[in-house]
């Protein structure tokens, strides 16, 4: 495999991580905030959903910056997985435990 092809593959992997992985982390963060804010602060569910959605734009931008600032594409992907663990676990616990969701 040539160095040029490996470089292009790394850039493509980072672009995929930024787009898909960043979206996943942002969506999980928005859902976690929408579920946690009413219970933690007594916020209305509609306001919590709006707050979570607005905060997800910041999370997405930070995820994209992280992906392209990471030393390798492997670190970029692993950082996104680690960043998705906490909000994903919160969403899973709150929707299965009857704390929110459908």
mmCIF file of N, CA and C in Angstrom:
data_model
loop_
_atom_site.group_PDB
_atom_site.id
_atom_site.type_symbol
_atom_site.label_atom_id
_atom_site.label_comp_id
_atom_site.label_asym_id
_atom_site.label_seq_id
_atom_site.Cartn_x
_atom_site.Cartn_y
_atom_site.Cartn_z
ATOM 1 N N UNK A 1 0.856 -1.178 0.000
ATOM 2 C CA UNK A 1 0.000 0.000 0.000
ATOM 3 C C UNK A 1 0.902 1.242 0.000
ATOM 4 N N UNK A 2 0.643 2.135 -0.904
ATOM 5 C CA UNK A 2 1.486 3.321 -1.003
ATOM 6 C C UNK A 2 1.134 4.316 0.097
ATOM 7 N N UNK A 3 2.060 5.206 0.355
ATOM 8 C CA UNK A 3 1.863 6.215 1.401
ATOM 9 C C UNK A 3 0.721 7.155 1.029
ATOM 10 N N UNK A 4 0.593 7.456 -0.249
ATOM 11 C CA UNK A 4 -0.478 8.339 -0.700
ATOM 12 C C UNK A 4 -1.853 7.712 -0.457
ATOM 13 N N UNK A 5 -1.967 6.414 -0.747
ATOM 14 C CA UNK A 5 -3.239 5.731 -0.530
ATOM 15 C C UNK A 5 -3.572 5.648 0.959
ATOM 16 N N UNK A 6 -2.569 5.367 1.789
ATOM 17 C CA UNK A 6 -2.806 5.309 3.241
ATOM 18 C C UNK A 6 -3.225 6.676 3.776
ATOM 19 N N UNK A 7 -2.620 7.728 3.281
ATOM 20 C CA UNK A 7 -2.988 9.080 3.702
ATOM 21 C C UNK A 7 -4.435 9.381 3.327
ATOM 22 N N UNK A 8 -4.803 9.048 2.098
ATOM 23 C CA UNK A 8 -6.179 9.299 1.643
ATOM 24 C C UNK A 8 -7.188 8.465 2.425
ATOM 25 N N UNK A 9 -6.818 7.247 2.747
ATOM 26 C CA UNK A 9 -7.679 6.387 3.554
ATOM 27 C C UNK A 9 -7.854 6.960 4.959
ATOM 28 N N UNK A 10 -6.780 7.507 5.518
ATOM 29 C CA UNK A 10 -6.856 8.143 6.831
ATOM 30 C C UNK A 10 -7.752 9.368 6.830
ATOM 31 N N UNK A 11 -7.647 10.172 5.782
ATOM 32 C CA UNK A 11 -8.497 11.361 5.671
ATOM 33 C C UNK A 11 -9.955 10.960 5.487
ATOM 34 N N UNK A 12 -10.191 9.938 4.670
ATOM 35 C CA UNK A 12 -11.564 9.463 4.469
ATOM 36 C C UNK A 12 -12.140 8.901 5.766
ATOM 37 N N UNK A 13 -11.320 8.201 6.528
ATOM 38 C CA UNK A 13 -11.773 7.661 7.810
ATOM 39 C C UNK A 13 -12.103 8.778 8.784
ATOM 40 N N UNK A 14 -11.276 9.800 8.806
ATOM 41 C CA UNK A 14 -11.547 10.948 9.688
ATOM 42 C C UNK A 14 -12.813 11.695 9.260
ATOM 43 N N UNK A 15 -13.004 11.838 7.951
ATOM 44 C CA UNK A 15 -14.210 12.512 7.466
ATOM 45 C C UNK A 15 -15.450 11.729 7.856
ATOM 46 N N UNK A 16 -15.394 10.407 7.723
ATOM 47 C CA UNK A 16 -16.515 9.571 8.138
ATOM 48 C C UNK A 16 -16.738 9.658 9.645
ATOM 49 N N UNK A 17 -15.639 9.676 10.396
ATOM 50 C CA UNK A 17 -15.754 9.816 11.850
ATOM 51 C C UNK A 17 -16.363 11.166 12.220
ATOM 52 N N UNK A 18 -15.943 12.216 11.533
ATOM 53 C CA UNK A 18 -16.465 13.550 11.838
ATOM 54 C C UNK A 18 -17.949 13.639 11.529
ATOM 55 N N UNK A 19 -18.355 13.098 10.391
ATOM 56 C CA UNK A 19 -19.748 13.220 9.984
ATOM 57 C C UNK A 19 -20.640 12.268 10.771
ATOM 58 N N UNK A 20 -20.360 10.977 10.660
ATOM 59 C CA UNK A 20 -21.240 9.978 11.292
ATOM 60 C C UNK A 20 -21.020 9.895 12.801
ATOM 61 N N UNK A 21 -19.765 9.823 13.204
ATOM 62 C CA UNK A 21 -19.472 9.717 14.633
ATOM 63 C C UNK A 21 -19.842 10.976 15.398
ATOM 64 N N UNK A 22 -19.562 12.125 14.801
ATOM 65 C CA UNK A 22 -19.937 13.391 15.438
ATOM 66 C C UNK A 22 -21.442 13.522 15.584
ATOM 67 N N UNK A 23 -22.164 13.101 14.543
ATOM 68 C CA UNK A 23 -23.623 13.128 14.618
ATOM 69 C C UNK A 23 -24.131 12.198 15.709
ATOM 70 N N UNK A 24 -23.545 11.002 15.795
ATOM 71 C CA UNK A 24 -23.972 10.048 16.822
ATOM 72 C C UNK A 24 -23.751 10.571 18.227
ATOM 73 N N UNK A 25 -22.590 11.142 18.473
ATOM 74 C CA UNK A 25 -22.296 11.694 19.795
ATOM 75 C C UNK A 25 -23.228 12.871 20.099
ATOM 76 N N UNK A 26 -23.453 13.719 19.113
ATOM 77 C CA UNK A 26 -24.334 14.875 19.314
ATOM 78 C C UNK A 26 -25.775 14.436 19.576
ATOM 79 N N UNK A 27 -26.246 13.446 18.833
ATOM 80 C CA UNK A 27 -27.615 12.968 19.023
ATOM 81 C C UNK A 27 -27.793 12.317 20.390
ATOM 82 N N UNK A 28 -26.819 11.516 20.797
ATOM 83 C CA UNK A 28 -26.896 10.898 22.130
ATOM 84 C C UNK A 28 -26.849 11.955 23.229
ATOM 85 N N UNK A 29 -26.034 12.976 23.045
ATOM 86 C CA UNK A 29 -25.957 14.049 24.036
ATOM 87 C C UNK A 29 -27.268 14.822 24.116
ATOM 88 N N UNK A 30 -27.885 15.096 22.968
ATOM 89 C CA UNK A 30 -29.161 15.804 22.955
ATOM 90 C C UNK A 30 -30.237 14.989 23.660
ATOM 91 N N UNK A 31 -30.274 13.695 23.378
ATOM 92 C CA UNK A 31 -31.274 12.836 24.018
ATOM 93 C C UNK A 31 -31.033 12.731 25.523
ATOM 94 N N UNK A 32 -29.774 12.596 25.916
ATOM 95 C CA UNK A 32 -29.465 12.489 27.345
ATOM 96 C C UNK A 32 -29.849 13.768 28.089
ATOM 97 N N UNK A 33 -29.549 14.916 27.498
ATOM 98 C CA UNK A 33 -29.935 16.172 28.136
ATOM 99 C C UNK A 33 -31.450 16.324 28.189
ATOM 100 N N UNK A 34 -32.133 15.965 27.126
ATOM 101 C CA UNK A 34 -33.591 16.081 27.101
ATOM 102 C C UNK A 34 -34.236 15.190 28.159
ATOM 103 N N UNK A 35 -33.608 14.063 28.477
ATOM 104 C CA UNK A 35 -34.153 13.174 29.499
ATOM 105 C C UNK A 35 -33.725 13.561 30.912
ATOM 106 N N UNK A 36 -32.531 14.103 31.049
ATOM 107 C CA UNK A 36 -31.994 14.399 32.385
ATOM 108 C C UNK A 36 -32.435 15.754 32.939
ATOM 109 N N UNK A 37 -32.550 16.749 32.095
ATOM 110 C CA UNK A 37 -32.850 18.097 32.585
ATOM 111 C C UNK A 37 -34.187 18.216 33.313
ATOM 112 N N UNK A 38 -35.266 17.601 32.836
ATOM 113 C CA UNK A 38 -36.513 17.721 33.603
ATOM 114 C C UNK A 38 -36.419 17.091 34.995
ATOM 115 N N UNK A 39 -35.719 15.980 35.099
ATOM 116 C CA UNK A 39 -35.593 15.323 36.399
ATOM 117 C C UNK A 39 -34.642 16.075 37.315
ATOM 118 N N UNK A 40 -33.566 16.612 36.758
ATOM 119 C CA UNK A 40 -32.557 17.260 37.592
ATOM 120 C C UNK A 40 -32.951 18.670 38.014
ATOM 121 N N UNK A 41 -33.572 19.428 37.121
ATOM 122 C CA UNK A 41 -33.846 20.833 37.407
ATOM 123 C C UNK A 41 -35.321 21.200 37.342
ATOM 124 N N UNK A 42 -36.196 20.245 37.128
ATOM 125 C CA UNK A 42 -37.614 20.527 37.043
ATOM 126 C C UNK A 42 -37.987 21.337 35.815
ATOM 127 N N UNK A 43 -37.173 21.255 34.795
ATOM 128 C CA UNK A 43 -37.411 21.999 33.560
ATOM 129 C C UNK A 43 -38.543 21.341 32.781
ATOM 130 N N UNK A 44 -39.297 22.123 32.053
ATOM 131 C CA UNK A 44 -40.348 21.572 31.202
ATOM 132 C C UNK A 44 -39.714 20.696 30.120
ATOM 133 N N UNK A 45 -40.433 19.651 29.726
ATOM 134 C CA UNK A 45 -39.881 18.714 28.744
ATOM 135 C C UNK A 45 -39.575 19.385 27.413
ATOM 136 N N UNK A 46 -40.415 20.332 26.998
ATOM 137 C CA UNK A 46 -40.177 21.029 25.731
ATOM 138 C C UNK A 46 -38.914 21.891 25.813
ATOM 139 N N UNK A 47 -38.712 22.561 26.953
ATOM 140 C CA UNK A 47 -37.510 23.371 27.126
ATOM 141 C C UNK A 47 -36.264 22.500 27.209
ATOM 142 N N UNK A 48 -36.395 21.343 27.854
ATOM 143 C CA UNK A 48 -35.265 20.422 27.949
ATOM 144 C C UNK A 48 -34.886 19.881 26.573
ATOM 145 N N UNK A 49 -35.877 19.582 25.752
ATOM 146 C CA UNK A 49 -35.595 19.100 24.396
ATOM 147 C C UNK A 49 -34.906 20.184 23.574
ATOM 148 N N UNK A 50 -35.364 21.418 23.698
ATOM 149 C CA UNK A 50 -34.745 22.524 22.967
ATOM 150 C C UNK A 50 -33.318 22.766 23.468
ATOM 151 N N UNK A 51 -33.107 22.728 24.762
ATOM 152 C CA UNK A 51 -31.778 22.921 25.330
ATOM 153 C C UNK A 51 -30.824 21.814 24.880
ATOM 154 N N UNK A 52 -31.304 20.586 24.894
ATOM 155 C CA UNK A 52 -30.485 19.471 24.428
ATOM 156 C C UNK A 52 -30.126 19.591 22.965
ATOM 157 N N UNK A 53 -31.087 20.022 22.159
ATOM 158 C CA UNK A 53 -30.838 20.192 20.734
ATOM 159 C C UNK A 53 -29.830 21.300 20.477
ATOM 160 N N UNK A 54 -29.970 22.416 21.159
ATOM 161 C CA UNK A 54 -29.022 23.522 20.973
ATOM 162 C C UNK A 54 -27.631 23.144 21.459
ATOM 163 N N UNK A 55 -27.554 22.420 22.569
ATOM 164 C CA UNK A 55 -26.249 21.984 23.082
ATOM 165 C C UNK A 55 -25.591 20.976 22.140
ATOM 166 N N UNK A 56 -26.406 20.230 21.404
ATOM 167 C CA UNK A 56 -25.833 19.231 20.502
ATOM 168 C C UNK A 56 -25.038 19.873 19.368
ATOM 169 N N UNK A 57 -25.350 21.109 18.996
ATOM 170 C CA UNK A 57 -24.560 21.791 17.976
ATOM 171 C C UNK A 57 -23.138 22.031 18.462
ATOM 172 N N UNK A 58 -23.000 22.371 19.731
ATOM 173 C CA UNK A 58 -21.674 22.564 20.316
ATOM 174 C C UNK A 58 -20.944 21.231 20.394
ATOM 175 N N UNK A 59 -21.656 20.184 20.824
ATOM 176 C CA UNK A 59 -21.053 18.855 20.915
ATOM 177 C C UNK A 59 -20.578 18.390 19.543
ATOM 178 N N UNK A 60 -21.382 18.594 18.518
ATOM 179 C CA UNK A 60 -20.998 18.188 17.167
ATOM 180 C C UNK A 60 -19.750 18.932 16.700
ATOM 181 N N UNK A 61 -19.710 20.242 16.937
ATOM 182 C CA UNK A 61 -18.541 21.028 16.522
ATOM 183 C C UNK A 61 -17.287 20.562 17.260
ATOM 184 N N UNK A 62 -17.411 20.288 18.556
ATOM 185 C CA UNK A 62 -16.266 19.801 19.315
ATOM 186 C C UNK A 62 -15.816 18.422 18.842
ATOM 187 N N UNK A 63 -16.768 17.579 18.484
ATOM 188 C CA UNK A 63 -16.425 16.244 17.986
ATOM 189 C C UNK A 63 -15.669 16.342 16.659
ATOM 190 N N UNK A 64 -16.109 17.203 15.779
ATOM 191 C CA UNK A 64 -15.425 17.382 14.496
ATOM 192 C C UNK A 64 -14.012 17.914 14.720
ATOM 193 N N UNK A 65 -13.877 18.879 15.612
ATOM 194 C CA UNK A 65 -12.540 19.403 15.904
ATOM 195 C C UNK A 65 -11.647 18.326 16.499
ATOM 196 N N UNK A 66 -12.217 17.499 17.385
ATOM 197 C CA UNK A 66 -11.436 16.422 17.985
ATOM 198 C C UNK A 66 -10.955 15.444 16.918
ATOM 199 N N UNK A 67 -11.823 15.075 15.996
ATOM 200 C CA UNK A 67 -11.477 14.092 14.970
ATOM 201 C C UNK A 67 -10.275 14.567 14.154
ATOM 202 N N UNK A 68 -10.257 15.813 13.774
ATOM 203 C CA UNK A 68 -9.166 16.295 12.934
ATOM 204 C C UNK A 68 -7.962 16.767 13.735
ATOM 205 N N UNK A 69 -8.089 16.876 15.040
ATOM 206 C CA UNK A 69 -6.943 17.228 15.886
ATOM 207 C C UNK A 69 -6.248 15.988 16.446
ATOM 208 N N UNK A 70 -6.911 14.855 16.414
ATOM 209 C CA UNK A 70 -6.328 13.627 16.957
ATOM 210 C C UNK A 70 -5.112 13.219 16.134
ATOM 211 N N UNK A 71 -4.197 12.560 16.799
ATOM 212 C CA UNK A 71 -2.944 12.175 16.154
ATOM 213 C C UNK A 71 -3.145 11.152 15.031
ATOM 214 N N UNK A 72 -4.036 10.205 15.243
ATOM 215 C CA UNK A 72 -4.309 9.183 14.238
ATOM 216 C C UNK A 72 -5.819 9.008 14.088
ATOM 217 N N UNK A 73 -6.213 8.388 12.999
ATOM 218 C CA UNK A 73 -7.635 8.115 12.793
ATOM 219 C C UNK A 73 -8.148 7.139 13.841
ATOM 220 N N UNK A 74 -7.306 6.201 14.270
ATOM 221 C CA UNK A 74 -7.685 5.252 15.311
ATOM 222 C C UNK A 74 -8.025 5.978 16.613
ATOM 223 N N UNK A 75 -7.220 6.958 16.992
ATOM 224 C CA UNK A 75 -7.510 7.748 18.198
ATOM 225 C C UNK A 75 -8.772 8.577 18.033
ATOM 226 N N UNK A 76 -9.010 9.060 16.834
ATOM 227 C CA UNK A 76 -10.222 9.840 16.591
ATOM 228 C C UNK A 76 -11.455 8.981 16.811
ATOM 229 N N UNK A 77 -11.475 7.776 16.231
ATOM 230 C CA UNK A 77 -12.612 6.871 16.403
ATOM 231 C C UNK A 77 -12.763 6.446 17.857
ATOM 232 N N UNK A 78 -11.661 6.110 18.507
ATOM 233 C CA UNK A 78 -11.766 5.662 19.901
ATOM 234 C C UNK A 78 -12.216 6.803 20.813
ATOM 235 N N UNK A 79 -11.804 8.021 20.519
ATOM 236 C CA UNK A 79 -12.268 9.162 21.304
ATOM 237 C C UNK A 79 -13.761 9.381 21.162
ATOM 238 N N UNK A 80 -14.276 9.184 19.954
ATOM 239 C CA UNK A 80 -15.717 9.318 19.745
ATOM 240 C C UNK A 80 -16.494 8.225 20.480
ATOM 241 N N UNK A 81 -15.961 7.019 20.463
ATOM 242 C CA UNK A 81 -16.630 5.919 21.181
ATOM 243 C C UNK A 81 -16.658 6.217 22.675
ATOM 244 N N UNK A 82 -15.551 6.687 23.208
ATOM 245 C CA UNK A 82 -15.500 7.010 24.634
ATOM 246 C C UNK A 82 -16.459 8.153 24.954
ATOM 247 N N UNK A 83 -16.510 9.156 24.074
ATOM 248 C CA UNK A 83 -17.409 10.287 24.301
ATOM 249 C C UNK A 83 -18.874 9.875 24.211
ATOM 250 N N UNK A 84 -19.186 8.822 23.471
ATOM 251 C CA UNK A 84 -20.569 8.373 23.310
ATOM 252 C C UNK A 84 -21.013 7.443 24.435
ATOM 253 N N UNK A 85 -20.085 6.915 25.207
ATOM 254 C CA UNK A 85 -20.446 5.945 26.246
ATOM 255 C C UNK A 85 -21.352 6.527 27.324
ATOM 256 N N UNK A 86 -20.992 7.650 27.904
ATOM 257 C CA UNK A 86 -21.781 8.216 29.004
ATOM 258 C C UNK A 86 -23.182 8.632 28.568
ATOM 259 N N UNK A 87 -23.334 9.453 27.518
ATOM 260 C CA UNK A 87 -24.706 9.794 27.134
ATOM 261 C C UNK A 87 -25.505 8.582 26.647
ATOM 262 N N UNK A 88 -24.841 7.649 25.983
ATOM 263 C CA UNK A 88 -25.538 6.446 25.538
ATOM 264 C C UNK A 88 -26.029 5.615 26.704
ATOM 265 N N UNK A 89 -25.202 5.487 27.720
ATOM 266 C CA UNK A 89 -25.595 4.750 28.917
ATOM 267 C C UNK A 89 -26.733 5.455 29.652
ATOM 268 N N UNK A 90 -26.661 6.781 29.730
ATOM 269 C CA UNK A 90 -27.744 7.536 30.367
ATOM 270 C C UNK A 90 -29.069 7.362 29.628
ATOM 271 N N UNK A 91 -29.033 7.453 28.314
ATOM 272 C CA UNK A 91 -30.249 7.276 27.526
ATOM 273 C C UNK A 91 -30.800 5.869 27.710
ATOM 274 N N UNK A 92 -29.932 4.900 27.684
ATOM 275 C CA UNK A 92 -30.364 3.512 27.865
ATOM 276 C C UNK A 92 -31.000 3.307 29.231
ATOM 277 N N UNK A 93 -30.371 3.818 30.276
ATOM 278 C CA UNK A 93 -30.903 3.648 31.625
ATOM 279 C C UNK A 93 -32.219 4.403 31.837
ATOM 280 N N UNK A 94 -32.288 5.599 31.309
ATOM 281 C CA UNK A 94 -33.482 6.417 31.534
ATOM 282 C C UNK A 94 -34.682 5.942 30.705
ATOM 283 N N UNK A 95 -34.444 5.376 29.542
ATOM 284 C CA UNK A 95 -35.571 4.895 28.751
ATOM 285 C C UNK A 95 -36.012 3.517 29.207
ATOM 286 N N UNK A 96 -35.115 2.675 29.665
ATOM 287 C CA UNK A 96 -35.505 1.344 30.166
ATOM 288 C C UNK A 96 -36.045 1.420 31.573
ATOM 289 N N UNK A 97 -35.576 2.371 32.345
ATOM 290 C CA UNK A 97 -36.014 2.468 33.738
ATOM 291 C C UNK A 97 -37.319 3.215 33.911
ATOM 292 N N UNK A 98 -37.932 3.621 32.841
ATOM 293 C CA UNK A 98 -39.208 4.342 32.929
ATOM 294 C C UNK A 98 -39.038 5.808 33.234
ATOM 295 N N UNK A 99 -37.799 6.319 33.160
ATOM 296 C CA UNK A 99 -37.552 7.716 33.469
ATOM 297 C C UNK A 99 -37.910 8.656 32.353
ATOM 298 N N UNK A 100 -38.158 8.146 31.177
ATOM 299 C CA UNK A 100 -38.507 9.007 30.045
ATOM 300 C C UNK A 100 -38.685 8.178 28.806
ATOM 301 N N UNK A 101 -38.848 8.836 27.729
ATOM 302 C CA UNK A 101 -39.007 8.127 26.450
ATOM 303 C C UNK A 101 -40.425 7.667 26.229
ATOM 304 N N UNK A 102 -40.584 6.802 25.225
ATOM 305 C CA UNK A 102 -41.917 6.350 24.844
ATOM 306 C C UNK A 102 -42.442 5.222 25.694
#
